[in-house]
Short mmCIF file of C-alpha atoms in Angstrom, two decimals:
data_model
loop_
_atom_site.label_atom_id
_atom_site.label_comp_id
_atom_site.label_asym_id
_atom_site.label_seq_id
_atom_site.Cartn_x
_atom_site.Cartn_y
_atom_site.Cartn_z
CA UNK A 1 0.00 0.00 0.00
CA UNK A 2 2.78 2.69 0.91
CA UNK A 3 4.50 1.59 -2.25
CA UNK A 4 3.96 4.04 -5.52
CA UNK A 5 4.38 0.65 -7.54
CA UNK A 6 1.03 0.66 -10.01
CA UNK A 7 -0.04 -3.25 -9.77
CA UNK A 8 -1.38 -5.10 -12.47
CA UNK A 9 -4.78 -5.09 -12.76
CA UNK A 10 -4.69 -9.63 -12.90
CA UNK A 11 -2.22 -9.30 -10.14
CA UNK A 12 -4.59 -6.68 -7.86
CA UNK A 13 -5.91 -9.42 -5.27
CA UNK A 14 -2.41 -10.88 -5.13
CA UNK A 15 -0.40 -7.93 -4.32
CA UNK A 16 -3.16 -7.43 -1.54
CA UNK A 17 -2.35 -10.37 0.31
CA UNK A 18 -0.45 -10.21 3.29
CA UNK A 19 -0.39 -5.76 2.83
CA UNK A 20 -1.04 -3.46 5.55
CA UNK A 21 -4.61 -2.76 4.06
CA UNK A 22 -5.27 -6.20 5.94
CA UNK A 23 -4.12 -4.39 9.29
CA UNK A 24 -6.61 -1.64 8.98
CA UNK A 25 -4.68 1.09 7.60
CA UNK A 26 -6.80 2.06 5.32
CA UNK A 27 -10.55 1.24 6.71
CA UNK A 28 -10.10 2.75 10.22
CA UNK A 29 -8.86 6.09 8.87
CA UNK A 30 -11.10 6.47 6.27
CA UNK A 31 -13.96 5.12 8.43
CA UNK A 32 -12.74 7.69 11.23
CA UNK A 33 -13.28 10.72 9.20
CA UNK A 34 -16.25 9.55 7.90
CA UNK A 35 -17.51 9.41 11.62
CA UNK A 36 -16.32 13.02 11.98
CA UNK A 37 -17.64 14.80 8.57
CA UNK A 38 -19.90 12.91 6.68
CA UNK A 39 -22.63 15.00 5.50
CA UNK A 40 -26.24 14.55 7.64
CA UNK A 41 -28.39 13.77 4.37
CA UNK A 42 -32.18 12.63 4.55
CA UNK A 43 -31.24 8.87 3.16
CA UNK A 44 -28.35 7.77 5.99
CA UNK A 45 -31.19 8.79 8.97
CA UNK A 46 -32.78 5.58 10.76
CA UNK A 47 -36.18 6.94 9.43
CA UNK A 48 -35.28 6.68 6.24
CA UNK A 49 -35.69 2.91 5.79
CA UNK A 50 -34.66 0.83 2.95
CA UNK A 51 -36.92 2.38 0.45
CA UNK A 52 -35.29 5.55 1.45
CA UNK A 53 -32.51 4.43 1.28
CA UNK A 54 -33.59 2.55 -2.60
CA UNK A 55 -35.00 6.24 -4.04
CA UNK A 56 -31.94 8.14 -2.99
CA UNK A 57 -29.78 5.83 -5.20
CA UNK A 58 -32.34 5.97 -7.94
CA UNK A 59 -31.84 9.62 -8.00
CA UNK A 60 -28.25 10.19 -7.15
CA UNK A 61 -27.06 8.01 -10.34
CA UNK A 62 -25.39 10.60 -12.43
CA UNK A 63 -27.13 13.80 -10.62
CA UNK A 64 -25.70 15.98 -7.54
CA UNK A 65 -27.07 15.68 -4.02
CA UNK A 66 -28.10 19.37 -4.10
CA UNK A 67 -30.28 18.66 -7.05
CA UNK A 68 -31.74 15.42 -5.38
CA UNK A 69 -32.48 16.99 -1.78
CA UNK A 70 -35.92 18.55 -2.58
CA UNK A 71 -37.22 15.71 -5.38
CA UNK A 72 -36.21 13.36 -2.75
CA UNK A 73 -38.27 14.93 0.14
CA UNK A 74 -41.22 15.31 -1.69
CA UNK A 75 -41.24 11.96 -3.23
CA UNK A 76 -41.19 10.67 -0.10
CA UNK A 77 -43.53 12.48 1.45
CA UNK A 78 -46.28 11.65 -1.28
CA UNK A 79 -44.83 7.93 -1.53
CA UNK A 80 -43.76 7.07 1.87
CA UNK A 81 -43.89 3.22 0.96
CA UNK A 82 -43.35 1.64 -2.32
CA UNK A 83 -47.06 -0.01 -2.36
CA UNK A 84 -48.23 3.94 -2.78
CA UNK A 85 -45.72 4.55 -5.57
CA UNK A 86 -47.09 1.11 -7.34
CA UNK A 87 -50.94 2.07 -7.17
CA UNK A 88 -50.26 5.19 -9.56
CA UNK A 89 -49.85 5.48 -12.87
CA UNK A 90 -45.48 5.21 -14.21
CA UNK A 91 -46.48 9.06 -15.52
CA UNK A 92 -47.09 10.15 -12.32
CA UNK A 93 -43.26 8.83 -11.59
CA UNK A 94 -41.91 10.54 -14.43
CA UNK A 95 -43.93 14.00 -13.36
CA UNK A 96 -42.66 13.97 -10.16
CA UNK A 97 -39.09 13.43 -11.27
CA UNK A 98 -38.37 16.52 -12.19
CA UNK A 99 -35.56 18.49 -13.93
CA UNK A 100 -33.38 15.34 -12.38
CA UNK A 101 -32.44 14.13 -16.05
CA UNK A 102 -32.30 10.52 -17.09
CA UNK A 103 -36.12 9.96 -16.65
CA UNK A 104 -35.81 6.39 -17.49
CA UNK A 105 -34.79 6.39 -13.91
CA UNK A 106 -38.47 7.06 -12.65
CA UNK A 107 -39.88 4.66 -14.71
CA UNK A 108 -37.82 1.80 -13.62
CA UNK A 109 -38.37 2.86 -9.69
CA UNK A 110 -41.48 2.83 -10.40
CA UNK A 111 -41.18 -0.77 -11.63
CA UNK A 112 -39.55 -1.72 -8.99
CA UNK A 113 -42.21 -0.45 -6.43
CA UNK A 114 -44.59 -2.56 -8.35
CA UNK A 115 -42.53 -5.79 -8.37
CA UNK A 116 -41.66 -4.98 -4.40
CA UNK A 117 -45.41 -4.38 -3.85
CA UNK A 118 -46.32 -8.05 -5.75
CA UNK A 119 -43.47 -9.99 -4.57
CA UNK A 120 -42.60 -9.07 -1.37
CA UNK A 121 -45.65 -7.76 0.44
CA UNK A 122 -44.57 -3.91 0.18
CA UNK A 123 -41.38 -4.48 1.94
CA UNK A 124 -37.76 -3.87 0.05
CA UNK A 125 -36.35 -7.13 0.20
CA UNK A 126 -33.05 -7.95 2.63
CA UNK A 127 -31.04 -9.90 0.08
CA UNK A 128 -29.00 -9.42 -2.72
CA UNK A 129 -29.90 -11.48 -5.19
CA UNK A 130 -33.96 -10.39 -4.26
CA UNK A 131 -33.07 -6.58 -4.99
CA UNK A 132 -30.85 -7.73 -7.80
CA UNK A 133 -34.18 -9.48 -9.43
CA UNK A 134 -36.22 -6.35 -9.28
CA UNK A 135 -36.76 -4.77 -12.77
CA UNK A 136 -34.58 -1.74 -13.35
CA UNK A 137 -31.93 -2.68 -10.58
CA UNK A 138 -28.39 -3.41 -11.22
CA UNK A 139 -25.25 -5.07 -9.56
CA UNK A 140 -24.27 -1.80 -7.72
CA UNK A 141 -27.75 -0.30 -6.40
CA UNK A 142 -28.31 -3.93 -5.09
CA UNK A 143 -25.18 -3.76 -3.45
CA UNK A 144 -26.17 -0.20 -2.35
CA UNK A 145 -29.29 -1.03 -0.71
CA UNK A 146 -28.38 -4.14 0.61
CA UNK A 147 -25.13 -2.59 2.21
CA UNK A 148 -26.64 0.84 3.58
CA UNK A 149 -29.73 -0.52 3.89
CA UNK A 150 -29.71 -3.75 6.21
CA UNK A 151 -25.68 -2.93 6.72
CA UNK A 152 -24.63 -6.13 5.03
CA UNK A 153 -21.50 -6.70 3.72
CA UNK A 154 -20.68 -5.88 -0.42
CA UNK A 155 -18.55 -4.10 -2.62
CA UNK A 156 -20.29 -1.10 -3.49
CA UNK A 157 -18.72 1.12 -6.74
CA UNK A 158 -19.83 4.03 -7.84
CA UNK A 159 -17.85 6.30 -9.15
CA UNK A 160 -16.09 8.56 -5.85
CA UNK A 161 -15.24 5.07 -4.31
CA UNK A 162 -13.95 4.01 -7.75
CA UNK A 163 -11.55 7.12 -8.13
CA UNK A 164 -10.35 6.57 -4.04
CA UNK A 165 -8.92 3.34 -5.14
CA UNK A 166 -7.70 3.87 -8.46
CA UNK A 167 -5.73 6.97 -6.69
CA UNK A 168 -5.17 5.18 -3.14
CA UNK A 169 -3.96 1.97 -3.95
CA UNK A 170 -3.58 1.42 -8.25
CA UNK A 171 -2.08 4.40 -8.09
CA UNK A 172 -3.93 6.68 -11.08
CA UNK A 173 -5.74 9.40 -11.19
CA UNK A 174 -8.60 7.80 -12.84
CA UNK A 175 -10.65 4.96 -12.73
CA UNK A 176 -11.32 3.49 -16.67
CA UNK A 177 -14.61 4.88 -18.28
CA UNK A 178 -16.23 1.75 -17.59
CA UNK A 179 -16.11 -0.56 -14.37
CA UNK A 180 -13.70 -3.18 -14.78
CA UNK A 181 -13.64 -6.91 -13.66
CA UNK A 182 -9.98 -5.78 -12.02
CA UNK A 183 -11.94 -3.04 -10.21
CA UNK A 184 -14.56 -5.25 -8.71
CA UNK A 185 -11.74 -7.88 -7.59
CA UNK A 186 -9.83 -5.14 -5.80
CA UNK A 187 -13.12 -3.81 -4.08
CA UNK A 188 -13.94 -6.93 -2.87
CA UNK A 189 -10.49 -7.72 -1.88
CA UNK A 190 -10.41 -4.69 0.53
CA UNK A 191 -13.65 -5.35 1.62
CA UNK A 192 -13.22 -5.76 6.07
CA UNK A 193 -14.55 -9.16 7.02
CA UNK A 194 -16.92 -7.61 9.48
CA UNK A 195 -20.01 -6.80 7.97
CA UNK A 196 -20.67 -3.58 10.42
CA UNK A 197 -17.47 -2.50 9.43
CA UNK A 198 -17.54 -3.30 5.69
CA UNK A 199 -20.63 -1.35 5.06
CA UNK A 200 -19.36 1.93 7.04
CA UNK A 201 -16.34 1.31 4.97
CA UNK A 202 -18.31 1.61 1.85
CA UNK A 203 -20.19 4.93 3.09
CA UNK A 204 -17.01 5.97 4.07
CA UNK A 205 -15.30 5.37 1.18
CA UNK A 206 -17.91 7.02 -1.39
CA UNK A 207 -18.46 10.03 0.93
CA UNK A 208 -14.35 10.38 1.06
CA UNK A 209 -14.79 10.62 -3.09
CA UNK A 210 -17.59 13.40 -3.17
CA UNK A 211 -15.93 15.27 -0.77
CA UNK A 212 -12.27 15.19 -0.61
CA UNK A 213 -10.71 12.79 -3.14
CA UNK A 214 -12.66 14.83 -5.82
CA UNK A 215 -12.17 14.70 -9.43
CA UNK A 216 -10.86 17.81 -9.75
CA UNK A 217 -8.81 19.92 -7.23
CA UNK A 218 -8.67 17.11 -4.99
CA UNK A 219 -8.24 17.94 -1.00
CA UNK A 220 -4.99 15.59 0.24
CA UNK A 221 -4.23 18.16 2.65
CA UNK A 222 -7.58 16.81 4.21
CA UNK A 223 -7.58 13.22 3.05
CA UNK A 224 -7.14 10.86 6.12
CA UNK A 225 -4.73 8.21 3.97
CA UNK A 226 -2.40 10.52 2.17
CA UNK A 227 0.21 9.34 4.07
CA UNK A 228 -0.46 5.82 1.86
CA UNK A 229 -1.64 7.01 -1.38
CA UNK A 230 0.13 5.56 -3.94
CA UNK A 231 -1.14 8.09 -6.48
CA UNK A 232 0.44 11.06 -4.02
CA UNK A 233 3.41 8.88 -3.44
CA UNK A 234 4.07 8.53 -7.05
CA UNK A 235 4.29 12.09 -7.84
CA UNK A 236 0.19 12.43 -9.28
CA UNK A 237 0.97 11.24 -12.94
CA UNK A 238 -1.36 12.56 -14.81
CA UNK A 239 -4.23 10.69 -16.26
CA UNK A 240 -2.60 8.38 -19.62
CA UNK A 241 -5.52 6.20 -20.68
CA UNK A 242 -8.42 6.63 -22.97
CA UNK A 243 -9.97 10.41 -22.62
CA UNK A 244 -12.35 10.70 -20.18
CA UNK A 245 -15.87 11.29 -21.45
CA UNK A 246 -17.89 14.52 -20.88
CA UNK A 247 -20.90 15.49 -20.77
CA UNK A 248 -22.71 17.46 -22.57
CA UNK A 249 -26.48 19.29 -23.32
CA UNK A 250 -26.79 22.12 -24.91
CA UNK A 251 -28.35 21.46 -28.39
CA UNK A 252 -28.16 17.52 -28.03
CA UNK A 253 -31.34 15.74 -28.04
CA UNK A 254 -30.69 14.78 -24.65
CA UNK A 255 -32.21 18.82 -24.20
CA UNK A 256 -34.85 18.23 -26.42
CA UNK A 257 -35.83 15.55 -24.73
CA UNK A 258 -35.95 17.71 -21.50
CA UNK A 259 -38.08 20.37 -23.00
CA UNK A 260 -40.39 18.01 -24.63
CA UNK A 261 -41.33 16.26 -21.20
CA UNK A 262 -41.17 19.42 -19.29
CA UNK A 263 -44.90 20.14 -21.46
CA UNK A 264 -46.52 16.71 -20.71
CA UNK A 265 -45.26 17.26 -16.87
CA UNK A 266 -46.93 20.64 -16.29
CA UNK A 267 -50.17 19.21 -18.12
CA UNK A 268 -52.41 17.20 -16.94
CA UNK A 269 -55.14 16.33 -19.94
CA UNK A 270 -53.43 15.57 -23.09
CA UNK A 271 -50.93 17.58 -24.91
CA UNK A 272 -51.33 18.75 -28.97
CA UNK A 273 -48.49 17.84 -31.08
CA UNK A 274 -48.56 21.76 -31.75
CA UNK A 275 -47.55 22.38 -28.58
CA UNK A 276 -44.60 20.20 -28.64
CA UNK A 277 -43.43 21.62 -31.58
CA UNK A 278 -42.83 24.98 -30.23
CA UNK A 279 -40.46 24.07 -28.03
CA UNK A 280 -37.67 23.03 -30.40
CA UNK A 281 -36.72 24.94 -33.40
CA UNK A 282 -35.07 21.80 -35.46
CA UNK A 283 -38.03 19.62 -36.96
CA UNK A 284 -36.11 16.59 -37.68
CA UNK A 285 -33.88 16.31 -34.16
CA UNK A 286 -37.14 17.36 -32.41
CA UNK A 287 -39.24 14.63 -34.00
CA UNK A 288 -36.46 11.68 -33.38
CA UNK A 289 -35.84 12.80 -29.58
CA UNK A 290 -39.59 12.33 -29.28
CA UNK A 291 -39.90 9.33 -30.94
CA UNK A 292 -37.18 8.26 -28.44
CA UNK A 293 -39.82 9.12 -25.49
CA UNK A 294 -41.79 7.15 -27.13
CA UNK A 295 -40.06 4.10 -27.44
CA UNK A 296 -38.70 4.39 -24.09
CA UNK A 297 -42.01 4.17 -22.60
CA UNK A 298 -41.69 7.99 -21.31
CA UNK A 299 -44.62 9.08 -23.44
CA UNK A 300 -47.59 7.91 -24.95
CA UNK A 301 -48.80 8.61 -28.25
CA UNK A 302 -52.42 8.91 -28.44
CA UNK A 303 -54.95 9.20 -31.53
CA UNK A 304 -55.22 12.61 -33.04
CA UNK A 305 -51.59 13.44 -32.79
CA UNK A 306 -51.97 14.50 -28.84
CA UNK A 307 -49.26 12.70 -26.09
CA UNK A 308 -49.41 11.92 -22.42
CA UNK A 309 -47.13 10.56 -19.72
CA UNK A 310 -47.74 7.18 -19.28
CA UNK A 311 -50.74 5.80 -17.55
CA UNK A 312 -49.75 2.04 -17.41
#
């Protein structure tokens, strides 16, 4: 670990074995300053539940807590269980959404209430493989759930937690694009035996990523294992693989989108393909980004050329 020596990524578990992360040099520190600044947010309260705990990651995926605070509250507060998110229509989902981008999201939390409210009598399910089997849930909001959730004991990798080890103990300054298979052996790897302290260690670990080990203008002044970082050992090379991937919105039909579905969600009778068309200037981009509602389920096309959110 104290080594600037980049492993490679077959030989990741290997080099692990037998270093001091197995002594608790890295989970006690990082753990530590969790217990000192992690941020009080609405989702890691006891009142919260599981399907607190289930919307938050929903809504976080690829969109800033201060963005999510106020969706988040008021979703709750008008769907304080997931059987009361299942009895309404998906376009109710979608409407309360938001400006949160990716709407797809709503939809498939929506699903997901609806397969919790059939399955599993209206209660999030405890394990793994049960979250993993609801519709629109992946391998790392399972993990999620089932970690801060019912504090069992998984590798959890989004993207802060992602960039703390690549920096901490790879030794770059970015993860790849993509989650590798290298990643998730290291993750699980590190992960302390204890399942208490494995799931404060992946809280820990994701809050240390938002809030000090940062993309950009990272804090190691503040960081609680800079002493060990084999990143800040080596010197911080600077990033040498593929270009990392930005985003972008202005003019893409990721915007149209946006303005198409902010008409349907402040109407609530059926909207004229006239008024759709006024709010993009481009006929043919506006026409294929709401096509692509369409066919993602976001929006209904009804007779007479007038649209909806979805009712079922």
């Amino acid at each position: 670990m104290t080594a600037p020596t980049k492993p490679s990524p077959d030989s990741t578990g290997d080099a692990l074995s037998g270093s001091p992360v197995e002594d608790d040099s890295l989970h006690s520190p990082v753990i530590d300053w969790f217990d000192e600044n992690a941020r009080d947010l609405p989702w890691r309260r006891p009142e919260a539940g599981p399907w607190g705990v289930m919307v938050s990651e929903f809504m976080l995926q690829q969109t800033p807590v201060n963005r999510v605070l106020p969706v988040y509250e008021q979703w709750l507060s008008r769907w304080p269980r997931p059987a009361d998110l299942a009895k309404e229509a998906p376009g109710e989902a979608v409407r309360a959404w938001g400006r949160l981008g990716y709407p797809r999201r709503a939809l498939r939390l929506h699903g997901a209430a609806v397969a919790i409210a059939e399955r599993h009598g209206g209660d999030v399910p405890t394990e793994h493989a049960q979250l993993l089997a609801l519709p629109g849930i992946g391998e790392y909001t399972a993990a999620a759930v089932a970690s801060f959730a019912y504090g069992q004991r998984h590798a959890v990798l989004d993207t802060n937690v992602r960039r703390v080890l690549a920096r901490a103990v790879t030794g770059v300054q970015y993860p790849p694009n993509a989650t590798t298979a290298a990643e998730r052996k290291l993750a699980r790897a590190l992960l302390p035996d204890d399942e208490r302290t494995a799931s404060r260690w992946a809280a820990a670990s994701m809050e240390l990523g938002a809030l000090v080990c940062t993309a950009k203008n990272e804090s190691c002044h503040r960081c609680p294992i800079a002493a060990q970082c084999a990143w800040r050992l080596a010197g911080k090379p600077e990033h040498d693989g593929p270009p990392r991937r930005g985003q972008t919105y202005a003019g893409t039909d990721r915007q149209v989108r946006g303005k198409l579905l902010a008409v349907l969600r402040d109407a609530h009778t059926p909207v004229p393909q006239a008024a759709l068309d006024r709010v993009w200037h481009e006929p043919v981009q506006r026409a294929r980004a709401l096509d692509g509602l369409v066919s993602d389920g976001l929006v209904e096309p009804l007779p007479g050329g007038m649209y909806r959110l979805p009712l079922s």
